Short mmCIF file of C-alpha atoms in Angstrom, two decimals:
data_model
loop_
_atom_site.label_atom_id
_atom_site.label_comp_id
_atom_site.label_asym_id
_atom_site.label_seq_id
_atom_site.Cartn_x
_atom_site.Cartn_y
_atom_site.Cartn_z
CA MET A 1 -0.40 0.11 0.18
CA THR A 2 1.09 3.20 -0.90
CA GLU A 3 1.55 6.34 1.86
CA GLU A 4 -1.50 7.84 -0.78
CA THR A 5 -3.80 5.08 -0.38
CA MET A 6 -3.64 5.08 3.37
CA ARG A 7 -3.96 8.02 4.27
CA PHE A 8 -6.87 8.15 1.74
CA SER A 9 -8.53 4.62 3.95
CA LYS A 10 -7.54 6.27 7.15
CA ALA A 11 -10.05 8.81 6.07
CA VAL A 12 -12.89 6.84 4.85
CA ALA A 13 -12.74 4.84 8.22
CA GLY A 14 -12.83 8.42 9.85
CA LEU A 15 -15.61 9.60 8.14
CA ALA A 16 -17.52 5.63 8.80
CA VAL A 17 -17.33 6.42 12.21
CA ALA A 18 -18.50 9.66 12.72
CA LEU A 19 -21.76 8.99 10.24
CA ILE A 20 -22.11 5.85 12.59
CA LEU A 21 -21.91 7.65 16.05
CA SER A 22 -24.42 11.03 14.40
CA GLY A 23 -26.35 8.56 12.70
CA GLY A 24 -29.25 8.29 15.74
CA VAL A 25 -30.15 11.70 16.13
CA ALA A 26 -30.33 12.07 12.02
CA LEU A 27 -33.11 9.34 11.82
CA ALA A 28 -35.86 11.73 13.78
CA GLY A 29 -36.72 15.17 13.94
CA ASP A 30 -37.62 17.92 15.98
CA ALA A 31 -40.49 20.54 15.70
CA SER A 32 -42.45 23.18 17.26
CA TRP A 33 -44.80 25.69 16.59
CA LYS A 34 -48.06 28.21 17.66
CA TYR A 35 -51.35 27.78 16.69
CA SER A 36 -53.54 31.09 16.65
CA ASP A 37 -55.07 31.16 20.12
CA GLY A 38 -51.07 31.02 21.58
CA THR A 39 -51.24 27.28 22.22
CA ARG A 40 -47.79 26.24 21.86
CA LEU A 41 -46.45 22.55 20.56
CA LYS A 42 -43.27 20.61 20.36
CA ILE A 43 -42.39 17.34 19.08
CA LYS A 44 -39.64 15.93 19.70
CA CYS A 45 -38.35 12.52 17.78
CA ARG A 46 -35.49 9.72 18.43
CA THR A 47 -34.73 6.48 17.69
CA ALA A 48 -35.84 5.40 21.11
CA GLY A 49 -39.62 7.35 21.08
CA CYS A 50 -41.35 10.38 19.89
CA THR A 51 -42.86 12.64 22.54
CA VAL A 52 -45.74 15.46 22.36
CA LYS A 53 -46.45 18.27 24.15
CA ALA A 54 -48.23 21.21 24.33
CA LYS A 55 -48.73 24.49 26.46
CA LYS A 56 -51.50 26.72 26.82
CA PRO A 57 -50.34 30.86 27.22
CA GLY A 58 -49.84 30.66 30.75
CA GLY A 59 -49.39 27.28 31.65
CA ASP A 60 -47.49 23.95 32.07
CA TRP A 61 -46.26 21.99 29.24
CA VAL A 62 -48.68 19.02 29.58
CA LEU A 63 -47.65 15.34 27.48
CA VAL A 64 -49.72 14.91 24.61
CA GLU A 65 -48.68 11.96 23.01
CA GLU A 66 -46.05 9.22 23.37
CA GLY A 67 -44.78 6.93 20.20
CA PRO A 68 -42.56 4.69 18.78
CA GLY A 69 -39.63 6.50 17.65
CA GLY A 70 -37.64 7.46 13.53
CA ASN A 71 -38.23 9.42 10.69
CA LYS A 72 -41.48 8.11 9.45
CA ASN A 73 -43.28 8.44 12.87
CA PHE A 74 -41.87 12.09 13.13
CA VAL A 75 -43.51 12.87 9.61
CA VAL A 76 -46.62 11.20 11.15
CA LEU A 77 -46.81 13.14 13.73
CA GLU A 78 -46.02 16.36 12.66
CA ALA A 79 -48.47 15.95 9.60
CA LYS A 80 -51.32 14.76 12.02
CA TYR A 81 -50.95 17.85 14.97
CA LYS A 82 -50.15 20.59 11.90
CA LYS A 83 -53.98 20.05 10.48
CA ALA A 84 -55.64 19.88 13.92
CA LYS A 85 -54.19 21.41 17.56
CA PRO A 86 -54.37 18.78 20.44
CA VAL A 87 -57.34 19.14 22.98
CA LEU A 88 -55.90 19.87 26.71
#
């Protein structure tokens, strides 16, 4: 192996390790927004699970929903709560 090939191999290996270590967070997502009445909503998804929390103006954060993690569920939850505000 030449020195140039070894450097390239080390760079590829380093990139692979970085992608593996950062992959857990990249497979899900976070979102938050405010409805017209001032109610705030937060969706936090990781590979281990998703949580949806809401807060009325002047109130405390309330758990609305928990479910399986991952990007697919994040997309479903985001679409669901952008259509309709949760009942608190």
